[in-house]
Amino acid sequence: MCGIIGYIGDKQAQPILLNCLGRLEYRGYDSCGVAVSSSGIEVYKDAVRVGELAKILPQLDGTAGIGHTRWATHGEPSQVNAHPHCDCTGSIAVVHNGIINNFQRLRRQLISEGHNFVSETDTEVIPHLIEKHYDGNLEKAVEAALRKIEGSYAIIVVMAGEPKLVVAKKDSPLIIGIGDRENFVASDVPAILGYTDRVIYLEEGDIGVVTADSIKIRQAGAEGARKEYKISWSVEDAQKGGYEHFMLKEIHEQPKVIRDTLGGYISATEPVDNLAMMTDTSLEGMLILACGTSYHAGLVGKYIVEELVGIPVRAELASEFNYFRQTLAKTGAIAITQSGETADTLKAIKRLKEVGCRVLVITNVMGSTASRIADQTIYIRAGPEISVAATKSFTAQLMALYWLALSYFKVDIKRLDSLIMGLRQLPSKVQQVLDNEDIIVECAKYLSGYKDVFFIGRGINFPVALEGALKLKEISYIHAEGYAAGELKHGPFALLGGDTPVIAIVAQDNTYEVMLTNIREVKTRGSPLIALAEEGDEAIGELADLVITVPRVEAIFSPVVNTVALQLLAYYTAKERGCPIDFPRNLAKSVTVE
Ligand code: AGP
């Protein structure tokens, strides 16, 4: 997820582009750039934040231009991979938000036709394709180029000597801000607030030509009018997309994040190549290392890989591993880290490499330290996660672990097909959880008055109990503990009673019956009980005080829907208690110290 901006009007474009880009940094901030058009095109870009670029930028003359702030997906954050990207002549510049799945094939073809590429990005094929099809009509050349592209895009194109911006949208957001003798094009409303409150939202497949005093939109060759909206948000509100907190916005982004993350793997031409550790039959085990929420994802990964691949897996806290653990020889290692900068996890990666272990990293941030020291990196596509409490990165990490296991799943094709089908259905299943917030809000109101809360789960949902407790602790400041349900009777039972509610994760798997027994044991000790259960579960209603119903999925996928429900429960409980949800006390988004 990147942020793009375009301006054409009667004012100098540079200061406007920089100001609008600064407001889009919540979409990505690892590098940025601008191109200003007058008789020629001047491009300045680097792996810096917008504020730094503004300091080093010379005065660029021109009343039309484009800009980009990046969240790298193809090609590390660097000066050459930053946008805008140009054609061979340097007269066509493009900024792009999205992912081009067939870029490698297009690139090979264009190189064979003499085009010279300078970056590792997927985006760079666009200006070269436009150049290839240009015969005096920029709009037509853009249209021809887009017919060759598979994937998602929101683009803005500027060409030297052409007093217009050509824009197009498919599976990525793009808006036009209508001004007086000027117009704006942007990924999102926050960018242009303060300049205009009149906005048009482009629709799928739209191609538009924007000049200082006109906006023409066509779709499939036909002119089309788009409804104009009047925006009344503050900039900060708009960055949250109308949600009250980044955390709620990020929770609601999960269907898209799951689709994007899976899309990146399933469209990948080759499974993770030479991932020797997964096929090395001499392997005696696998080690997953991480911290916090990423560790909980790793624990779920242990269940996934052991069930599907049959390799014994250890999931360990990186901070513990670093001081006490000896690595077993013949151990393959996976390190999971959203930020890619967590000190404990980086230290563990270095330790493993020192003893000759190959380390695969699952991370959300391209160019992060972890991705640079890893032997192999699998990226999730969660986009920037602003809220300190990790939510969408957790489900995206699970997608990486499912895909990893499925890539080395050596059993019958029918089972593989049903598992892939189950994965593809997850975005809509998660959407069902998001659409069923009311009961979760009610449970949150109920929970918000308590000081201590337990979460219990079994099997693949034990780590979900840990994650549910962590989310509640982090943002509502309620003391919460996650337990394997079978453990309660070995001690924690002593803490049960009317003032300690228990949240039980009840999955329709081989633990169902014994879970009901544990729930009865909790009830007899007087604790209020909230059950998280699958739709159609008749029995649970008789036992629980409140029931949060989640859609039916295969047991191996239940951690995804269950965790989203518990993220919402933590969010609404914290909201009920008036906590500073996005930036809770004493915590940081990336813990770069031991
Ligand atoms: C989770 O909500 C917290 N932000 C924290 O536990 C986090 O998961 C942990 O610090 C690990 O971060 P990482 O994934 O960036 O390495």
Short mmCIF file of N, CA and C in Angstrom, two decimals, residues 47-146:
data_model
loop_
_atom_site.label_atom_id
_atom_site.label_comp_id
_atom_site.label_asym_id
_atom_site.label_seq_id
_atom_site.Cartn_x
_atom_site.Cartn_y
_atom_site.Cartn_z
N ALA A 47 15.32 7.09 -0.68
CA ALA A 47 14.82 6.24 0.40
C ALA A 47 14.79 7.05 1.70
N VAL A 48 13.99 8.11 1.69
CA VAL A 48 13.86 8.99 2.87
C VAL A 48 12.39 9.30 3.09
N ARG A 49 12.08 9.87 4.28
CA ARG A 49 10.71 10.32 4.53
C ARG A 49 10.47 11.62 3.76
N VAL A 50 9.20 11.96 3.57
CA VAL A 50 8.84 13.14 2.78
C VAL A 50 9.50 14.41 3.35
N GLY A 51 9.50 14.50 4.68
CA GLY A 51 10.09 15.68 5.33
C GLY A 51 11.56 15.86 4.94
N GLU A 52 12.31 14.74 4.87
CA GLU A 52 13.73 14.84 4.49
C GLU A 52 13.87 15.22 3.02
N LEU A 53 13.00 14.63 2.18
CA LEU A 53 13.10 14.94 0.74
C LEU A 53 12.88 16.43 0.52
N ALA A 54 11.91 16.99 1.27
CA ALA A 54 11.60 18.42 1.11
C ALA A 54 12.84 19.26 1.40
N LYS A 55 13.68 18.78 2.35
CA LYS A 55 14.87 19.56 2.72
C LYS A 55 15.92 19.53 1.60
N ILE A 56 16.01 18.43 0.86
CA ILE A 56 17.11 18.31 -0.12
C ILE A 56 16.66 18.68 -1.54
N LEU A 57 15.39 18.96 -1.69
CA LEU A 57 14.85 19.19 -3.03
C LEU A 57 15.18 20.60 -3.52
N PRO A 58 15.76 20.77 -4.72
CA PRO A 58 15.92 22.12 -5.28
C PRO A 58 14.55 22.64 -5.70
N GLN A 59 14.45 23.93 -5.98
CA GLN A 59 13.18 24.49 -6.44
C GLN A 59 12.88 23.98 -7.84
N LEU A 60 11.80 23.21 -7.99
CA LEU A 60 11.45 22.67 -9.31
C LEU A 60 10.34 23.53 -9.89
N ASP A 61 10.55 24.02 -11.07
CA ASP A 61 9.57 24.92 -11.69
C ASP A 61 8.56 24.12 -12.49
N GLY A 62 7.27 24.36 -12.23
CA GLY A 62 6.23 23.68 -13.02
C GLY A 62 4.93 23.64 -12.26
N THR A 63 3.82 23.69 -12.99
CA THR A 63 2.49 23.73 -12.34
C THR A 63 1.76 22.40 -12.52
N ALA A 64 2.52 21.37 -12.89
CA ALA A 64 1.93 20.03 -12.95
C ALA A 64 2.98 19.05 -12.43
N GLY A 65 2.51 18.05 -11.69
CA GLY A 65 3.48 17.09 -11.17
C GLY A 65 2.80 15.94 -10.47
N ILE A 66 3.63 14.95 -10.13
CA ILE A 66 3.13 13.76 -9.44
C ILE A 66 4.08 13.42 -8.29
N GLY A 67 3.57 12.64 -7.33
CA GLY A 67 4.42 12.26 -6.19
C GLY A 67 4.02 10.92 -5.64
N HIS A 68 4.90 10.31 -4.83
CA HIS A 68 4.66 8.96 -4.34
C HIS A 68 5.35 8.76 -3.00
N THR A 69 4.68 8.12 -2.06
CA THR A 69 5.35 7.68 -0.83
C THR A 69 5.14 6.17 -0.77
N ARG A 70 6.19 5.43 -0.52
CA ARG A 70 6.21 4.01 -0.84
C ARG A 70 6.13 3.07 0.36
N TRP A 71 5.47 1.90 0.08
CA TRP A 71 5.52 0.75 0.97
C TRP A 71 5.99 -0.39 0.10
N ALA A 72 7.28 -0.67 0.15
CA ALA A 72 7.90 -1.56 -0.83
C ALA A 72 7.28 -2.95 -0.83
N THR A 73 7.01 -3.45 -2.07
CA THR A 73 6.63 -4.86 -2.22
C THR A 73 7.58 -5.55 -3.20
N HIS A 74 8.04 -4.81 -4.22
CA HIS A 74 8.98 -5.40 -5.18
C HIS A 74 10.20 -4.50 -5.29
N GLY A 75 11.32 -4.94 -4.74
CA GLY A 75 12.54 -4.12 -4.76
C GLY A 75 12.67 -3.36 -3.46
N GLU A 76 13.81 -3.52 -2.80
CA GLU A 76 14.02 -2.91 -1.47
C GLU A 76 13.87 -1.39 -1.54
N PRO A 77 13.57 -0.76 -0.41
CA PRO A 77 13.53 0.71 -0.40
C PRO A 77 14.90 1.26 -0.79
N SER A 78 14.98 1.99 -1.87
CA SER A 78 16.25 2.58 -2.32
C SER A 78 15.94 3.74 -3.26
N GLN A 79 16.94 4.52 -3.59
CA GLN A 79 16.73 5.68 -4.47
C GLN A 79 16.23 5.21 -5.84
N VAL A 80 16.82 4.11 -6.35
CA VAL A 80 16.46 3.69 -7.71
C VAL A 80 15.10 3.00 -7.75
N ASN A 81 14.71 2.37 -6.64
CA ASN A 81 13.40 1.69 -6.63
C ASN A 81 12.26 2.63 -6.23
N ALA A 82 12.61 3.81 -5.70
CA ALA A 82 11.54 4.77 -5.34
C ALA A 82 10.83 5.25 -6.60
N HIS A 83 9.62 5.72 -6.42
CA HIS A 83 8.83 6.27 -7.55
C HIS A 83 9.00 7.80 -7.54
N PRO A 84 8.76 8.50 -8.64
CA PRO A 84 8.26 8.08 -9.93
C PRO A 84 9.28 7.28 -10.75
N HIS A 85 8.72 6.44 -11.66
CA HIS A 85 9.57 5.71 -12.61
C HIS A 85 9.35 6.28 -14.01
N CYS A 86 10.41 6.27 -14.83
CA CYS A 86 10.34 6.90 -16.16
C CYS A 86 10.63 5.92 -17.28
N ASP A 87 10.33 6.38 -18.49
CA ASP A 87 10.65 5.57 -19.68
C ASP A 87 12.09 5.87 -20.10
N CYS A 88 12.52 5.30 -21.21
CA CYS A 88 13.92 5.48 -21.65
C CYS A 88 14.23 6.94 -21.96
N THR A 89 13.24 7.70 -22.45
CA THR A 89 13.50 9.09 -22.85
C THR A 89 13.45 10.03 -21.64
N GLY A 90 12.88 9.54 -20.55
CA GLY A 90 12.77 10.41 -19.37
C GLY A 90 11.67 11.44 -19.50
N SER A 91 10.84 11.30 -20.52
CA SER A 91 9.78 12.32 -20.72
C SER A 91 8.42 11.83 -20.20
N ILE A 92 8.34 10.55 -19.84
CA ILE A 92 7.10 10.02 -19.27
C ILE A 92 7.41 9.54 -17.85
N ALA A 93 6.66 10.04 -16.87
CA ALA A 93 6.88 9.63 -15.48
C ALA A 93 5.59 9.07 -14.91
N VAL A 94 5.71 8.03 -14.08
CA VAL A 94 4.53 7.34 -13.54
C VAL A 94 4.70 7.10 -12.05
N VAL A 95 3.61 7.31 -11.29
CA VAL A 95 3.56 6.82 -9.91
C VAL A 95 2.46 5.76 -9.84
N HIS A 96 2.66 4.74 -9.02
CA HIS A 96 1.77 3.57 -9.02
C HIS A 96 1.56 3.05 -7.61
N ASN A 97 0.32 2.71 -7.30
CA ASN A 97 0.02 1.99 -6.06
C ASN A 97 -0.69 0.70 -6.46
N GLY A 98 -0.13 -0.42 -6.12
CA GLY A 98 -0.72 -1.70 -6.50
C GLY A 98 0.39 -2.70 -6.79
N ILE A 99 0.02 -3.82 -7.36
CA ILE A 99 1.00 -4.87 -7.66
C ILE A 99 0.73 -5.43 -9.06
N ILE A 100 1.78 -5.46 -9.90
CA ILE A 100 1.63 -6.01 -11.26
C ILE A 100 2.14 -7.45 -11.23
N ASN A 101 1.22 -8.39 -11.37
CA ASN A 101 1.61 -9.81 -11.23
C ASN A 101 2.43 -10.32 -12.40
N ASN A 102 2.21 -9.81 -13.61
CA ASN A 102 2.93 -10.36 -14.78
C ASN A 102 4.10 -9.47 -15.21
N PHE A 103 4.65 -8.72 -14.23
CA PHE A 103 5.69 -7.75 -14.61
C PHE A 103 6.95 -8.42 -15.14
N GLN A 104 7.30 -9.59 -14.59
CA GLN A 104 8.56 -10.22 -15.02
C GLN A 104 8.47 -10.55 -16.51
N ARG A 105 7.35 -11.08 -16.97
CA ARG A 105 7.21 -11.44 -18.40
C ARG A 105 7.24 -10.19 -19.27
N LEU A 106 6.53 -9.13 -18.82
CA LEU A 106 6.50 -7.88 -19.61
C LEU A 106 7.90 -7.29 -19.69
N ARG A 107 8.61 -7.37 -18.58
CA ARG A 107 9.96 -6.79 -18.51
C ARG A 107 10.88 -7.49 -19.49
N ARG A 108 10.83 -8.84 -19.46
CA ARG A 108 11.70 -9.60 -20.38
C ARG A 108 11.40 -9.21 -21.82
N GLN A 109 10.15 -9.09 -22.15
CA GLN A 109 9.76 -8.76 -23.53
C GLN A 109 10.27 -7.36 -23.91
N LEU A 110 10.07 -6.37 -22.99
CA LEU A 110 10.48 -5.00 -23.29
C LEU A 110 12.00 -4.90 -23.41
N ILE A 111 12.72 -5.63 -22.57
CA ILE A 111 14.18 -5.62 -22.65
C ILE A 111 14.61 -6.18 -24.00
N SER A 112 13.91 -7.22 -24.45
CA SER A 112 14.26 -7.82 -25.76
C SER A 112 13.95 -6.83 -26.89
N GLU A 113 13.10 -5.84 -26.59
CA GLU A 113 12.80 -4.83 -27.61
C GLU A 113 13.67 -3.58 -27.44
N GLY A 114 14.65 -3.67 -26.49
CA GLY A 114 15.62 -2.58 -26.38
C GLY A 114 15.37 -1.60 -25.26
N HIS A 115 14.34 -1.87 -24.44
CA HIS A 115 14.10 -0.95 -23.32
C HIS A 115 15.11 -1.21 -22.22
N ASN A 116 15.56 -0.13 -21.58
CA ASN A 116 16.58 -0.27 -20.53
C ASN A 116 15.95 -0.03 -19.16
N PHE A 117 15.97 -1.05 -18.31
CA PHE A 117 15.37 -0.96 -16.97
C PHE A 117 16.45 -0.62 -15.94
N VAL A 118 16.11 0.21 -14.94
CA VAL A 118 17.09 0.59 -13.91
C VAL A 118 16.71 0.12 -12.52
N SER A 119 15.44 -0.27 -12.30
CA SER A 119 15.01 -0.64 -10.94
C SER A 119 14.59 -2.11 -10.86
N GLU A 120 14.29 -2.58 -9.65
CA GLU A 120 13.83 -3.96 -9.45
C GLU A 120 12.30 -4.00 -9.34
N THR A 121 11.67 -2.86 -9.56
CA THR A 121 10.23 -2.77 -9.26
C THR A 121 9.37 -3.38 -10.35
N ASP A 122 8.14 -3.74 -9.96
CA ASP A 122 7.15 -4.17 -10.95
C ASP A 122 6.66 -2.95 -11.74
N THR A 123 6.59 -1.80 -11.05
CA THR A 123 6.00 -0.59 -11.64
C THR A 123 6.70 -0.12 -12.90
N GLU A 124 8.02 -0.29 -12.97
CA GLU A 124 8.79 0.32 -14.07
C GLU A 124 8.34 -0.15 -15.45
N VAL A 125 7.61 -1.27 -15.54
CA VAL A 125 7.14 -1.70 -16.86
C VAL A 125 6.11 -0.72 -17.43
N ILE A 126 5.42 0.03 -16.54
CA ILE A 126 4.34 0.91 -17.03
C ILE A 126 4.88 2.03 -17.93
N PRO A 127 5.83 2.87 -17.48
CA PRO A 127 6.30 3.94 -18.38
C PRO A 127 6.90 3.39 -19.68
N HIS A 128 7.52 2.22 -19.61
CA HIS A 128 8.12 1.65 -20.83
C HIS A 128 7.02 1.17 -21.78
N LEU A 129 5.96 0.59 -21.23
CA LEU A 129 4.84 0.16 -22.09
C LEU A 129 4.17 1.38 -22.72
N ILE A 130 4.03 2.48 -21.94
CA ILE A 130 3.41 3.70 -22.48
C ILE A 130 4.29 4.24 -23.61
N GLU A 131 5.59 4.26 -23.36
CA GLU A 131 6.53 4.75 -24.39
C GLU A 131 6.37 3.91 -25.66
N LYS A 132 6.26 2.58 -25.47
CA LYS A 132 6.15 1.67 -26.62
C LYS A 132 4.92 1.98 -27.45
N HIS A 133 3.82 2.36 -26.79
CA HIS A 133 2.55 2.56 -27.50
C HIS A 133 2.27 4.03 -27.83
N TYR A 134 3.22 4.94 -27.48
CA TYR A 134 2.94 6.36 -27.68
C TYR A 134 3.08 6.75 -29.15
N ASP A 135 1.99 7.35 -29.70
CA ASP A 135 2.07 7.87 -31.09
C ASP A 135 1.41 9.24 -31.15
N GLY A 136 1.65 10.02 -30.07
CA GLY A 136 1.15 11.40 -30.06
C GLY A 136 -0.06 11.58 -29.17
N ASN A 137 -0.70 10.44 -28.74
CA ASN A 137 -1.87 10.57 -27.85
C ASN A 137 -1.58 9.82 -26.55
N LEU A 138 -1.29 10.60 -25.51
CA LEU A 138 -0.86 9.99 -24.24
C LEU A 138 -1.94 9.08 -23.66
N GLU A 139 -3.18 9.53 -23.69
CA GLU A 139 -4.27 8.75 -23.09
C GLU A 139 -4.38 7.39 -23.77
N LYS A 140 -4.30 7.40 -25.11
CA LYS A 140 -4.40 6.13 -25.85
C LYS A 140 -3.23 5.21 -25.50
N ALA A 141 -2.05 5.81 -25.36
CA ALA A 141 -0.87 4.99 -25.04
C ALA A 141 -1.02 4.36 -23.66
N VAL A 142 -1.58 5.12 -22.70
CA VAL A 142 -1.80 4.56 -21.35
C VAL A 142 -2.81 3.41 -21.43
N GLU A 143 -3.87 3.63 -22.19
CA GLU A 143 -4.91 2.59 -22.33
C GLU A 143 -4.30 1.31 -22.89
N ALA A 144 -3.47 1.46 -23.93
CA ALA A 144 -2.85 0.28 -24.57
C ALA A 144 -1.92 -0.42 -23.58
N ALA A 145 -1.20 0.36 -22.81
CA ALA A 145 -0.27 -0.22 -21.83
C ALA A 145 -1.05 -1.02 -20.78
N LEU A 146 -2.16 -0.45 -20.32
CA LEU A 146 -2.92 -1.12 -19.25
C LEU A 146 -3.56 -2.41 -19.73
#
